[in-house]
PDB file of C-alpha atoms in Angstrom:
ATOM      1  CA  GLY A   1      23.418   1.321   5.161  1.00  0.00           C
ATOM      2  CA  ALA A   2      25.596   2.412   7.628  1.00  0.00           C
ATOM      3  CA  GLY A   3      25.927   1.474  11.256  1.00  0.00           C
ATOM      4  CA  VAL A   4      27.072   3.458  14.326  1.00  0.00           C
ATOM      5  CA  SER A   5      30.802   3.674  13.895  1.00  0.00           C
ATOM      6  CA  GLN A   6      33.102   4.307  16.758  1.00  0.00           C
ATOM      7  CA  SER A   7      36.841   5.288  17.352  1.00  0.00           C
ATOM      8  CA  PRO A   8      39.680   4.107  18.279  1.00  0.00           C
ATOM      9  CA  SER A   9      38.188   0.853  18.857  1.00  0.00           C
ATOM     10  CA  ASN A  10      40.775   0.099  21.709  1.00  0.00           C
ATOM     11  CA  LYS A  11      42.940   2.837  23.397  1.00  0.00           C
ATOM     12  CA  VAL A  12      45.575   2.315  26.207  1.00  0.00           C
ATOM     13  CA  THR A  13      46.404   5.472  28.209  1.00  0.00           C
ATOM     14  CA  GLU A  14      48.292   6.364  31.165  1.00  0.00           C
ATOM     15  CA  LYS A  15      47.068   7.683  34.068  1.00  0.00           C
ATOM     16  CA  GLY A  16      46.293  11.479  33.848  1.00  0.00           C
ATOM     17  CA  LYS A  17      46.420  11.809  29.851  1.00  0.00           C
ATOM     18  CA  ASP A  18      43.644  13.509  28.303  1.00  0.00           C
ATOM     19  CA  VAL A  19      41.907  11.206  25.442  1.00  0.00           C
ATOM     20  CA  GLU A  20      39.080  12.115  22.709  1.00  0.00           C
ATOM     21  CA  LEU A  21      36.897   9.244  21.608  1.00  0.00           C
ATOM     22  CA  ARG A  22      35.097  10.086  18.034  1.00  0.00           C
ATOM     23  CA  CYS A  23      31.102   8.416  17.195  1.00  0.00           C
ATOM     24  CA  ASP A  24      29.635   9.056  14.249  1.00  0.00           C
ATOM     25  CA  PRO A  25      26.288   8.244  14.236  1.00  0.00           C
ATOM     26  CA  ILE A  26      23.651   7.202  11.367  1.00  0.00           C
ATOM     27  CA  SER A  27      22.964   9.923   8.981  1.00  0.00           C
ATOM     28  CA  GLY A  28      19.825  11.536   9.791  1.00  0.00           C
ATOM     29  CA  HIS A  29      19.626  10.636  13.200  1.00  0.00           C
ATOM     30  CA  THR A  30      18.674  13.319  15.606  1.00  0.00           C
ATOM     31  CA  ALA A  31      19.387  11.582  18.784  1.00  0.00           C
ATOM     32  CA  LEU A  32      23.102  10.973  20.155  1.00  0.00           C
ATOM     33  CA  TYR A  33      23.832   9.280  23.102  1.00  0.00           C
ATOM     34  CA  TRP A  34      26.992   8.072  24.954  1.00  0.00           C
ATOM     35  CA  TYR A  35      26.845   5.574  27.953  1.00  0.00           C
ATOM     36  CA  ARG A  36      29.316   3.285  29.299  1.00  0.00           C
ATOM     37  CA  GLN A  37      29.990  -0.196  30.664  1.00  0.00           C
ATOM     38  CA  SER A  38      32.425  -1.373  32.765  1.00  0.00           C
ATOM     39  CA  LEU A  39      32.985  -5.481  32.895  1.00  0.00           C
ATOM     40  CA  GLY A  40      30.039  -7.647  33.358  1.00  0.00           C
ATOM     41  CA  GLN A  41      27.832  -4.389  34.300  1.00  0.00           C
ATOM     42  CA  GLY A  42      24.881  -2.688  32.905  1.00  0.00           C
ATOM     43  CA  LEU A  43      25.312   0.779  30.651  1.00  0.00           C
ATOM     44  CA  GLU A  44      25.891   3.515  32.612  1.00  0.00           C
ATOM     45  CA  PHE A  45      24.244   6.317  30.555  1.00  0.00           C
ATOM     46  CA  LEU A  46      26.431   9.664  30.344  1.00  0.00           C
ATOM     47  CA  ILE A  47      25.336  12.283  27.705  1.00  0.00           C
ATOM     48  CA  TYR A  48      22.562  12.630  25.222  1.00  0.00           C
ATOM     49  CA  PHE A  49      22.246  15.376  22.447  1.00  0.00           C
ATOM     50  CA  GLN A  50      19.159  15.906  20.802  1.00  0.00           C
ATOM     51  CA  GLY A  51      18.912  17.970  17.724  1.00  0.00           C
ATOM     52  CA  ASN A  52      20.053  21.593  18.626  1.00  0.00           C
ATOM     53  CA  SER A  53      19.192  21.448  21.748  1.00  0.00           C
ATOM     54  CA  ALA A  54      21.475  21.711  25.150  1.00  0.00           C
ATOM     55  CA  PRO A  55      22.687  18.355  25.538  1.00  0.00           C
ATOM     56  CA  ASP A  56      21.641  16.237  29.116  1.00  0.00           C
ATOM     57  CA  LYS A  57      24.972  16.303  30.697  1.00  0.00           C
ATOM     58  CA  SER A  58      23.236  15.283  34.228  1.00  0.00           C
ATOM     59  CA  GLY A  59      25.164  11.109  33.590  1.00  0.00           C
ATOM     60  CA  LEU A  60      28.825  12.659  33.429  1.00  0.00           C
ATOM     61  CA  PRO A  61      30.594  11.781  36.588  1.00  0.00           C
ATOM     62  CA  SER A  62      32.890  14.431  37.048  1.00  0.00           C
ATOM     63  CA  ASP A  63      33.873  17.683  35.766  1.00  0.00           C
ATOM     64  CA  ARG A  64      36.540  15.818  33.702  1.00  0.00           C
ATOM     65  CA  PHE A  65      33.997  14.255  31.320  1.00  0.00           C
ATOM     66  CA  SER A  66      32.877  16.428  28.452  1.00  0.00           C
ATOM     67  CA  ALA A  67      31.410  15.459  25.114  1.00  0.00           C
ATOM     68  CA  GLU A  68      30.656  17.842  22.174  1.00  0.00           C
ATOM     69  CA  ARG A  69      28.543  17.455  19.013  1.00  0.00           C
ATOM     70  CA  THR A  70      29.277  18.904  15.525  1.00  0.00           C
ATOM     71  CA  GLY A  71      26.823  19.813  12.585  1.00  0.00           C
ATOM     72  CA  GLY A  72      24.197  17.706  14.249  1.00  0.00           C
ATOM     73  CA  SER A  73      26.407  14.778  13.495  1.00  0.00           C
ATOM     74  CA  VAL A  74      29.669  13.713  14.601  1.00  0.00           C
ATOM     75  CA  SER A  75      30.800  13.771  18.303  1.00  0.00           C
ATOM     76  CA  THR A  76      33.862  13.674  20.401  1.00  0.00           C
ATOM     77  CA  LEU A  77      33.869  12.665  23.827  1.00  0.00           C
ATOM     78  CA  THR A  78      36.720  13.990  25.820  1.00  0.00           C
ATOM     79  CA  ILE A  79      38.197  12.583  29.415  1.00  0.00           C
ATOM     80  CA  GLN A  80      40.622  14.763  30.547  1.00  0.00           C
ATOM     81  CA  ARG A  81      43.392  13.222  33.472  1.00  0.00           C
ATOM     82  CA  THR A  82      42.236  10.039  32.870  1.00  0.00           C
ATOM     83  CA  GLN A  83      42.088   8.036  36.044  1.00  0.00           C
ATOM     84  CA  GLN A  84      42.293   4.047  36.410  1.00  0.00           C
ATOM     85  CA  GLU A  85      38.564   3.891  37.211  1.00  0.00           C
ATOM     86  CA  ASP A  86      37.594   5.406  34.079  1.00  0.00           C
ATOM     87  CA  SER A  87      38.641   2.235  31.912  1.00  0.00           C
ATOM     88  CA  ALA A  88      35.604   0.809  30.246  1.00  0.00           C
ATOM     89  CA  VAL A  89      33.665   0.143  27.042  1.00  0.00           C
ATOM     90  CA  TYR A  90      32.248   3.599  25.780  1.00  0.00           C
ATOM     91  CA  LEU A  91      29.187   3.072  23.778  1.00  0.00           C
ATOM     92  CA  CYS A  92      27.865   5.563  21.615  1.00  0.00           C
ATOM     93  CA  ALA A  93      24.033   5.035  20.407  1.00  0.00           C
ATOM     94  CA  SER A  94      22.121   6.803  18.256  1.00  0.00           C
ATOM     95  CA  SER A  95      17.789   7.203  17.190  1.00  0.00           C
ATOM     96  CA  SER A  96      15.460   8.772  15.065  1.00  0.00           C
ATOM     97  CA  THR A  97      12.831   8.146  17.165  1.00  0.00           C
ATOM     98  CA  GLY A  98      14.224   7.348  20.782  1.00  0.00           C
ATOM     99  CA  GLU A  99      12.309   4.382  20.829  1.00  0.00           C
ATOM    100  CA  GLU A 100      14.904   1.953  19.193  1.00  0.00           C
ATOM    101  CA  GLN A 101      18.554   2.706  19.563  1.00  0.00           C
ATOM    102  CA  TYR A 102      21.377   1.675  17.346  1.00  0.00           C
ATOM    103  CA  PHE A 103      24.521   1.017  19.133  1.00  0.00           C
ATOM    104  CA  GLY A 104      27.979   1.548  17.664  1.00  0.00           C
ATOM    105  CA  PRO A 105      30.855  -1.398  18.616  1.00  0.00           C
ATOM    106  CA  GLY A 106      32.176   0.559  21.232  1.00  0.00           C
ATOM    107  CA  THR A 107      35.569   1.895  22.213  1.00  0.00           C
ATOM    108  CA  ARG A 108      37.490  -0.344  24.837  1.00  0.00           C
ATOM    109  CA  LEU A 109      39.795   2.414  27.248  1.00  0.00           C
ATOM    110  CA  THR A 110      42.119   1.006  29.507  1.00  0.00           C
ATOM    111  CA  VAL A 111      44.091   3.407  31.960  1.00  0.00           C
ATOM    112  CA  THR A 112      47.525   2.214  33.539  1.00  0.00           C
TER     113      THR A 112
ATOM    114  CA  GLY B   1      15.606   8.522  40.280  1.00  0.00           C
ATOM    115  CA  GLN B   2      15.810   5.670  38.141  1.00  0.00           C
ATOM    116  CA  SER B   3      16.055   2.056  39.171  1.00  0.00           C
ATOM    117  CA  LEU B   4      15.924  -1.660  37.168  1.00  0.00           C
ATOM    118  CA  GLU B   5      15.937  -5.004  38.284  1.00  0.00           C
ATOM    119  CA  GLN B   6      16.338  -8.226  36.815  1.00  0.00           C
ATOM    120  CA  PRO B   7      17.503 -11.723  37.195  1.00  0.00           C
ATOM    121  CA  SER B   8      21.281 -12.049  37.041  1.00  0.00           C
ATOM    122  CA  GLU B   9      21.606 -14.933  35.165  1.00  0.00           C
ATOM    123  CA  VAL B  10      19.138 -18.127  33.568  1.00  0.00           C
ATOM    124  CA  THR B  11      19.782 -21.069  32.418  1.00  0.00           C
ATOM    125  CA  ALA B  12      17.474 -23.028  29.874  1.00  0.00           C
ATOM    126  CA  VAL B  13      17.488 -25.927  27.400  1.00  0.00           C
ATOM    127  CA  GLU B  14      17.312 -25.776  23.592  1.00  0.00           C
ATOM    128  CA  GLY B  15      13.947 -25.357  22.491  1.00  0.00           C
ATOM    129  CA  ALA B  16      12.170 -24.186  25.374  1.00  0.00           C
ATOM    130  CA  ILE B  17      10.940 -21.058  26.828  1.00  0.00           C
ATOM    131  CA  VAL B  18      12.357 -18.374  29.150  1.00  0.00           C
ATOM    132  CA  GLN B  19      10.909 -15.584  30.687  1.00  0.00           C
ATOM    133  CA  ILE B  20      13.105 -12.513  31.960  1.00  0.00           C
ATOM    134  CA  ASN B  21      11.536 -10.367  34.113  1.00  0.00           C
ATOM    135  CA  CYS B  22      11.963  -6.604  35.305  1.00  0.00           C
ATOM    136  CA  THR B  23      10.956  -4.126  37.512  1.00  0.00           C
ATOM    137  CA  TYR B  24      11.326  -0.748  37.601  1.00  0.00           C
ATOM    138  CA  GLN B  25      10.913   2.861  39.425  1.00  0.00           C
ATOM    139  CA  THR B  26      11.271   5.391  37.164  1.00  0.00           C
ATOM    140  CA  SER B  27       9.711   9.264  37.731  1.00  0.00           C
ATOM    141  CA  GLY B  28       8.895   9.677  34.652  1.00  0.00           C
ATOM    142  CA  PHE B  29       7.975   7.063  32.219  1.00  0.00           C
ATOM    143  CA  TYR B  30       8.244   6.727  28.023  1.00  0.00           C
ATOM    144  CA  GLY B  31       8.370   2.925  27.427  1.00  0.00           C
ATOM    145  CA  LEU B  32      10.365   0.116  28.475  1.00  0.00           C
ATOM    146  CA  SER B  33      12.658  -1.378  25.989  1.00  0.00           C
ATOM    147  CA  TRP B  34      14.869  -5.003  25.804  1.00  0.00           C
ATOM    148  CA  TYR B  35      18.536  -4.873  24.093  1.00  0.00           C
ATOM    149  CA  GLN B  36      20.421  -8.344  23.589  1.00  0.00           C
ATOM    150  CA  GLN B  37      24.384  -7.911  23.682  1.00  0.00           C
ATOM    151  CA  HIS B  38      26.355 -11.279  23.078  1.00  0.00           C
ATOM    152  CA  ASP B  39      30.027 -11.198  24.309  1.00  0.00           C
ATOM    153  CA  GLY B  40      32.267  -8.624  23.362  1.00  0.00           C
ATOM    154  CA  GLY B  41      29.461  -6.947  20.888  1.00  0.00           C
ATOM    155  CA  ALA B  42      26.852  -3.801  21.020  1.00  0.00           C
ATOM    156  CA  PRO B  43      23.894  -4.219  22.125  1.00  0.00           C
ATOM    157  CA  THR B  44      20.981  -4.466  19.742  1.00  0.00           C
ATOM    158  CA  PHE B  45      17.379  -3.849  20.497  1.00  0.00           C
ATOM    159  CA  LEU B  46      14.484  -6.356  20.529  1.00  0.00           C
ATOM    160  CA  SER B  47      11.312  -4.603  21.680  1.00  0.00           C
ATOM    161  CA  TYR B  48       9.513  -1.282  22.928  1.00  0.00           C
ATOM    162  CA  ASN B  49       6.696  -1.245  24.760  1.00  0.00           C
ATOM    163  CA  ALA B  50       4.935   2.133  25.760  1.00  0.00           C
ATOM    164  CA  LEU B  51       1.506   0.754  26.141  1.00  0.00           C
ATOM    165  CA  ASP B  52       0.232  -2.050  28.516  1.00  0.00           C
ATOM    166  CA  GLY B  53       0.026  -5.382  26.487  1.00  0.00           C
ATOM    167  CA  LEU B  54       2.209  -7.938  25.044  1.00  0.00           C
ATOM    168  CA  GLU B  55       4.220  -6.966  21.922  1.00  0.00           C
ATOM    169  CA  GLU B  56       5.113 -10.144  19.566  1.00  0.00           C
ATOM    170  CA  THR B  57       8.462 -10.188  16.760  1.00  0.00           C
ATOM    171  CA  GLY B  58       9.089 -13.689  15.837  1.00  0.00           C
ATOM    172  CA  ARG B  59      10.150 -15.863  18.496  1.00  0.00           C
ATOM    173  CA  PHE B  60      10.258 -12.592  21.002  1.00  0.00           C
ATOM    174  CA  SER B  61       7.883 -11.106  22.659  1.00  0.00           C
ATOM    175  CA  SER B  62       7.828  -8.128  25.422  1.00  0.00           C
ATOM    176  CA  PHE B  63       5.034  -7.586  27.888  1.00  0.00           C
ATOM    177  CA  LEU B  64       4.417  -4.273  29.836  1.00  0.00           C
ATOM    178  CA  SER B  65       2.012  -3.478  33.138  1.00  0.00           C
ATOM    179  CA  ARG B  66       2.953   0.235  33.526  1.00  0.00           C
ATOM    180  CA  SER B  67       0.317   0.073  36.508  1.00  0.00           C
ATOM    181  CA  ASP B  68       3.167  -2.518  38.416  1.00  0.00           C
ATOM    182  CA  SER B  69       5.760  -1.118  37.068  1.00  0.00           C
ATOM    183  CA  TYR B  70       6.922  -4.723  35.394  1.00  0.00           C
ATOM    184  CA  GLY B  71       7.866  -6.169  32.000  1.00  0.00           C
ATOM    185  CA  TYR B  72       9.198  -9.556  30.998  1.00  0.00           C
ATOM    186  CA  LEU B  73      10.529 -10.940  27.888  1.00  0.00           C
ATOM    187  CA  LEU B  74       9.976 -13.929  26.822  1.00  0.00           C
ATOM    188  CA  LEU B  75      12.285 -15.918  24.299  1.00  0.00           C
ATOM    189  CA  GLN B  76      10.459 -19.040  22.713  1.00  0.00           C
ATOM    190  CA  GLU B  77      11.901 -21.868  21.025  1.00  0.00           C
ATOM    191  CA  LEU B  78      15.418 -21.386  22.477  1.00  0.00           C
ATOM    192  CA  GLN B  79      18.614 -21.504  20.045  1.00  0.00           C
ATOM    193  CA  MET B  80      22.115 -21.916  21.094  1.00  0.00           C
ATOM    194  CA  LYS B  81      22.857 -18.224  19.439  1.00  0.00           C
ATOM    195  CA  ASP B  82      20.142 -16.859  22.174  1.00  0.00           C
ATOM    196  CA  SER B  83      23.340 -17.228  24.825  1.00  0.00           C
ATOM    197  CA  ALA B  84      23.720 -13.523  25.547  1.00  0.00           C
ATOM    198  CA  SER B  85      23.057 -10.821  28.130  1.00  0.00           C
ATOM    199  CA  TYR B  86      19.733  -9.155  27.946  1.00  0.00           C
ATOM    200  CA  PHE B  87      18.921  -5.965  29.332  1.00  0.00           C
ATOM    201  CA  CYS B  88      15.624  -4.513  30.293  1.00  0.00           C
ATOM    202  CA  ALA B  89      15.575  -0.409  29.746  1.00  0.00           C
ATOM    203  CA  VAL B  90      13.604   2.971  30.341  1.00  0.00           C
ATOM    204  CA  SER B  91      13.301   5.905  29.387  1.00  0.00           C
ATOM    205  CA  GLY B  92      11.804   8.556  31.880  1.00  0.00           C
ATOM    206  CA  GLY B  93      12.200  11.915  32.316  1.00  0.00           C
ATOM    207  CA  ARG B  94      14.746  12.214  30.145  1.00  0.00           C
ATOM    208  CA  ARG B  95      15.011  10.307  26.398  1.00  0.00           C
ATOM    209  CA  ALA B  96      18.120   8.665  27.322  1.00  0.00           C
ATOM    210  CA  LEU B  97      18.383   4.572  28.476  1.00  0.00           C
ATOM    211  CA  THR B  98      18.373   3.868  32.389  1.00  0.00           C
ATOM    212  CA  PHE B  99      20.097   0.032  31.818  1.00  0.00           C
ATOM    213  CA  GLY B 100      19.274  -2.969  34.336  1.00  0.00           C
ATOM    214  CA  SER B 101      22.378  -4.962  35.435  1.00  0.00           C
ATOM    215  CA  GLY B 102      21.051  -7.498  32.904  1.00  0.00           C
ATOM    216  CA  THR B 103      20.738 -11.628  32.720  1.00  0.00           C
ATOM    217  CA  ARG B 104      22.939 -13.485  32.118  1.00  0.00           C
ATOM    218  CA  LEU B 105      21.271 -16.223  29.678  1.00  0.00           C
ATOM    219  CA  GLN B 106      22.869 -19.660  29.120  1.00  0.00           C
ATOM    220  CA  VAL B 107      21.303 -21.524  26.688  1.00  0.00           C
ATOM    221  CA  GLN B 108      22.378 -25.745  27.072  1.00  0.00           C
ATOM    222  CA  PRO B 109      22.256 -28.378  24.423  1.00  0.00           C
TER     223      PRO B 109
END
């Protein structure tokens, strides 16, 4: 079956611009996660959606970051007024159990 | 908060056995997971331990000691394709994962 998909795969943007990153989770997975990974580093938790519950936003690094999940499926991560330190690979994952997370291929964001 | 410690690099030869250790500190604990990530790829799930003991899946095994806040990933019969980064991760007070910085495994012929 289809895995987690993300778009775009690459995004180059100028400092100060807003960007939107999209995630399509595996159908039926109630949990959706956003992480980011800087080069050679581990994954940093950003935000977590579980069903219809209020999202866990405790990992968002600033109020420039926001995310929504529509209809319990597709999610969009928005970064406003991008900064160079936002450059990273943004990874989305989904899960049905919370024990095993399935990751998408990521969006490589470069802020110039 | 949550933090994890794992070695940054490990080198081994084909056919050998390698153990990657992970110690963690967390408030609340659901389980310890291991993920593999090849360069340029996405992390892929390897194993999950919620209870003490050893879980075996083919050439890979994972161990957890909750009392010691410690776990390890054991890779047997190493193959060149096992060269990758390996991350331990804990799910604590929230179900999202907190990842370690990763161990880069290099398998040599």
